[in-house]
PDB file of C-alpha atoms in Angstrom:
ATOM      1  CA  MET A1467      -4.547  15.658  22.357  1.00 34.00           C
ATOM      2  CA  THR A1468      -1.995  12.835  22.473  1.00 53.00           C
ATOM      3  CA  ASP A1469      -2.506   9.093  21.512  1.00 61.00           C
ATOM      4  CA  ARG A1470      -1.226   6.421  23.859  1.00 67.00           C
ATOM      5  CA  ARG A1471       2.158   6.465  22.107  1.00 63.00           C
ATOM      6  CA  GLY A1472       2.563  10.204  22.158  1.00 60.00           C
ATOM      7  CA  VAL A1473       2.783  10.350  18.441  1.00 60.00           C
ATOM      8  CA  VAL A1474       0.305  13.214  18.257  1.00 65.00           C
ATOM      9  CA  ALA A1475       2.281  15.284  20.747  1.00 67.00           C
ATOM     10  CA  LYS A1476       3.506  18.532  19.443  1.00 68.00           C
ATOM     11  CA  ARG A1477       6.750  18.537  17.481  1.00 65.00           C
ATOM     12  CA  ALA A1478       9.873  19.432  19.302  1.00 65.00           C
ATOM     13  CA  GLU A1479      10.571  23.060  18.612  1.00 67.00           C
ATOM     14  CA  ASN A1480      11.957  23.982  21.977  1.00 69.00           C
ATOM     15  CA  LEU A1481      14.303  21.305  23.202  1.00 72.00           C
ATOM     16  CA  MET A1482      14.277  20.240  26.854  1.00 75.00           C
ATOM     17  CA  PRO A1483      17.283  18.789  28.747  1.00 82.00           C
ATOM     18  CA  GLY A1484      17.269  15.060  29.265  1.00 83.00           C
ATOM     19  CA  VAL A1485      14.979  14.121  26.331  1.00 83.00           C
ATOM     20  CA  PRO A1486      16.667  11.836  23.895  1.00 83.00           C
ATOM     21  CA  TYR A1487      15.793  13.848  20.770  1.00 85.00           C
ATOM     22  CA  VAL A1488      18.717  12.671  18.702  1.00 90.00           C
ATOM     23  CA  ARG A1489      17.839   9.019  19.289  1.00 93.00           C
ATOM     24  CA  GLY A1490      14.254   9.545  18.176  1.00 91.00           C
ATOM     25  CA  TRP A1491      15.184  11.647  15.184  1.00 92.00           C
ATOM     26  CA  ALA A1492      17.855   9.021  14.151  1.00 96.00           C
ATOM     27  CA  GLN A1493      15.131   6.323  14.401  1.00 95.00           C
ATOM     28  CA  ALA A1494      12.847   8.565  12.275  1.00 95.00           C
ATOM     29  CA  ARG A1495      15.680   9.063   9.775  1.00 97.00           C
ATOM     30  CA  ARG A1496      16.173   5.377   9.247  1.00 97.00           C
ATOM     31  CA  GLY A1497      12.377   4.909   8.778  1.00 97.00           C
ATOM     32  CA  ALA A1498      12.076   7.822   6.339  1.00 97.00           C
ATOM     33  CA  ASP A1499      15.072   6.543   4.352  1.00 97.00           C
ATOM     34  CA  GLU A1500      13.758   3.086   4.150  1.00 96.00           C
ATOM     35  CA  LEU A1501      10.348   4.313   3.064  1.00 95.00           C
ATOM     36  CA  ALA A1502      11.885   6.668   0.600  1.00 96.00           C
ATOM     37  CA  ALA A1503      13.983   3.809  -0.871  1.00 96.00           C
ATOM     38  CA  GLN A1504      10.856   1.632  -1.270  1.00 93.00           C
ATOM     39  CA  LEU A1505       8.812   4.454  -2.835  1.00 94.00           C
ATOM     40  CA  SER A1506      11.737   5.090  -5.135  1.00 94.00           C
ATOM     41  CA  THR A1507      11.847   1.466  -6.198  1.00 93.00           C
ATOM     42  CA  LEU A1508       8.118   1.773  -7.045  1.00 91.00           C
ATOM     43  CA  GLY A1509       8.738   5.002  -8.924  1.00 92.00           C
ATOM     44  CA  LEU A1510       6.637   6.962  -6.396  1.00 92.00           C
ATOM     45  CA  GLU A1511       9.340   9.236  -4.886  1.00 90.00           C
ATOM     46  CA  SER A1512       7.948  12.315  -6.645  1.00 93.00           C
ATOM     47  CA  ASP A1513       4.552  11.632  -5.100  1.00 94.00           C
ATOM     48  CA  PHE A1514       5.944  12.197  -1.526  1.00 94.00           C
ATOM     49  CA  PRO A1515       8.188  15.265  -1.737  1.00 94.00           C
ATOM     50  CA  GLY A1516       7.621  16.161   1.830  1.00 94.00           C
ATOM     51  CA  LEU A1517       8.777  12.875   3.262  1.00 95.00           C
ATOM     52  CA  THR A1518      11.134  13.879   6.298  1.00 95.00           C
ATOM     53  CA  PRO A1519      12.187  12.635   9.705  1.00 95.00           C
ATOM     54  CA  ASP A1520      11.083  14.599  12.734  1.00 91.00           C
ATOM     55  CA  VAL A1521      10.788  14.288  16.543  1.00 89.00           C
ATOM     56  CA  ASN A1522       8.069  15.306  18.928  1.00 85.00           C
ATOM     57  CA  VAL A1523       8.355  16.855  22.425  1.00 83.00           C
ATOM     58  CA  SER A1524       8.723  13.591  24.042  1.00 83.00           C
ATOM     59  CA  GLY A1525      11.758  12.604  21.893  1.00 86.00           C
ATOM     60  CA  ASP A1526       9.697  10.073  19.841  1.00 86.00           C
ATOM     61  CA  GLY A1527      10.805   9.776  16.205  1.00 89.00           C
ATOM     62  CA  LEU A1528       8.176  10.633  13.617  1.00 89.00           C
ATOM     63  CA  VAL A1529       8.114  10.262   9.751  1.00 93.00           C
ATOM     64  CA  ARG A1530       6.197  12.989   8.131  1.00 92.00           C
ATOM     65  CA  LEU A1531       4.751  12.261   4.777  1.00 92.00           C
ATOM     66  CA  GLY A1532       3.989  15.888   4.033  1.00 91.00           C
ATOM     67  CA  VAL A1533       1.147  17.150   1.917  1.00 93.00           C
ATOM     68  CA  VAL A1534       0.345  14.543  -0.727  1.00 93.00           C
ATOM     69  CA  ARG A1535      -2.162  14.330  -3.505  1.00 94.00           C
ATOM     70  CA  PRO A1536      -5.169  12.165  -2.769  1.00 95.00           C
ATOM     71  CA  GLU A1537      -4.126   9.728  -5.480  1.00 94.00           C
ATOM     72  CA  ALA A1538      -0.754   9.336  -3.826  1.00 94.00           C
ATOM     73  CA  ALA A1539      -2.453   8.622  -0.427  1.00 94.00           C
ATOM     74  CA  LEU A1540      -4.693   6.001  -2.164  1.00 95.00           C
ATOM     75  CA  ILE A1541      -1.671   4.287  -3.812  1.00 93.00           C
ATOM     76  CA  LEU A1542       0.103   4.112  -0.432  1.00 93.00           C
ATOM     77  CA  ALA A1543      -3.135   2.781   1.209  1.00 95.00           C
ATOM     78  CA  GLU A1544      -3.366   0.120  -1.578  1.00 95.00           C
ATOM     79  CA  LEU A1545       0.306  -0.858  -1.157  1.00 93.00           C
ATOM     80  CA  ILE A1546      -0.248  -1.294   2.665  1.00 93.00           C
ATOM     81  CA  VAL A1547      -3.234  -3.503   2.119  1.00 95.00           C
ATOM     82  CA  SER A1548      -1.520  -5.561  -0.533  1.00 93.00           C
ATOM     83  CA  GLY A1549       1.396  -6.045   1.930  1.00 91.00           C
ATOM     84  CA  CYS A1550      -0.813  -7.085   4.753  1.00 92.00           C
ATOM     85  CA  LEU A1551      -2.727  -9.509   2.650  1.00 93.00           C
ATOM     86  CA  ALA A1552       0.462 -11.031   1.260  1.00 90.00           C
ATOM     87  CA  GLU A1553       1.804 -11.450   4.736  1.00 88.00           C
ATOM     88  CA  LEU A1554      -1.568 -12.942   5.961  1.00 88.00           C
ATOM     89  CA  SER A1555      -1.603 -15.426   3.028  1.00 85.00           C
ATOM     90  CA  THR A1556       2.014 -16.458   4.005  1.00 81.00           C
ATOM     91  CA  HIS A1557       0.800 -17.183   7.611  1.00 74.00           C
ATOM     92  CA  VAL A1558      -2.233 -19.087   6.343  1.00 70.00           C
ATOM     93  CA  GLU A1559      -0.005 -21.307   4.063  1.00 64.00           C
ATOM     94  CA  THR A1560       2.526 -21.919   6.758  1.00 56.00           C
ATOM     95  CA  PRO A1561       1.887 -24.906   9.084  1.00 60.00           C
ATOM     96  CA  PRO A1562       1.371 -23.753  12.649  1.00 57.00           C
ATOM     97  CA  GLN A1563       4.593 -25.323  14.004  1.00 60.00           C
ATOM     98  CA  GLU A1564       6.627 -23.471  11.266  1.00 57.00           C
ATOM     99  CA  ALA A1565       4.798 -20.222  11.897  1.00 51.00           C
ATOM    100  CA  GLU A1566       5.712 -20.406  15.635  1.00 57.00           C
ATOM    101  CA  SER A1567       9.386 -21.014  14.834  1.00 57.00           C
ATOM    102  CA  VAL A1568       9.453 -18.136  12.236  1.00 50.00           C
ATOM    103  CA  ARG A1569       7.818 -15.853  14.918  1.00 51.00           C
ATOM    104  CA  HIS A1570      10.353 -16.761  17.483  1.00 52.00           C
ATOM    105  CA  SER A1571      13.365 -16.354  15.068  1.00 51.00           C
ATOM    106  CA  SER A1572      12.119 -13.034  13.846  1.00 47.00           C
ATOM    107  CA  THR A1573      11.632 -11.602  17.315  1.00 47.00           C
ATOM    108  CA  ALA A1574      15.069 -12.799  18.421  1.00 48.00           C
ATOM    109  CA  ALA A1575      16.810 -10.857  15.537  1.00 45.00           C
TER     110      ALA A1575
END
């Protein structure tokens, strides 16, 4: 079973020629490093000891969280919801013209 982005595809154990595994893994590494840095800032690095970059058979980068305690998963879910709510409140407080210019400048970067 594979979702539309191929993320659920099997991990790459046998490499095939022509698939950009290194590019996908490098992207996963950057994502895993950034998440690890943020978790460390919050004092949560020990709650995610299995956090690692990986790549699937299609060459897509994956960030594996590893096995985590239910409490750690709950904390991560709460952090995601808090971030989404904070971003949503920023967009609600921003006049439509400003939001449009912010959106264009962030996509151009």
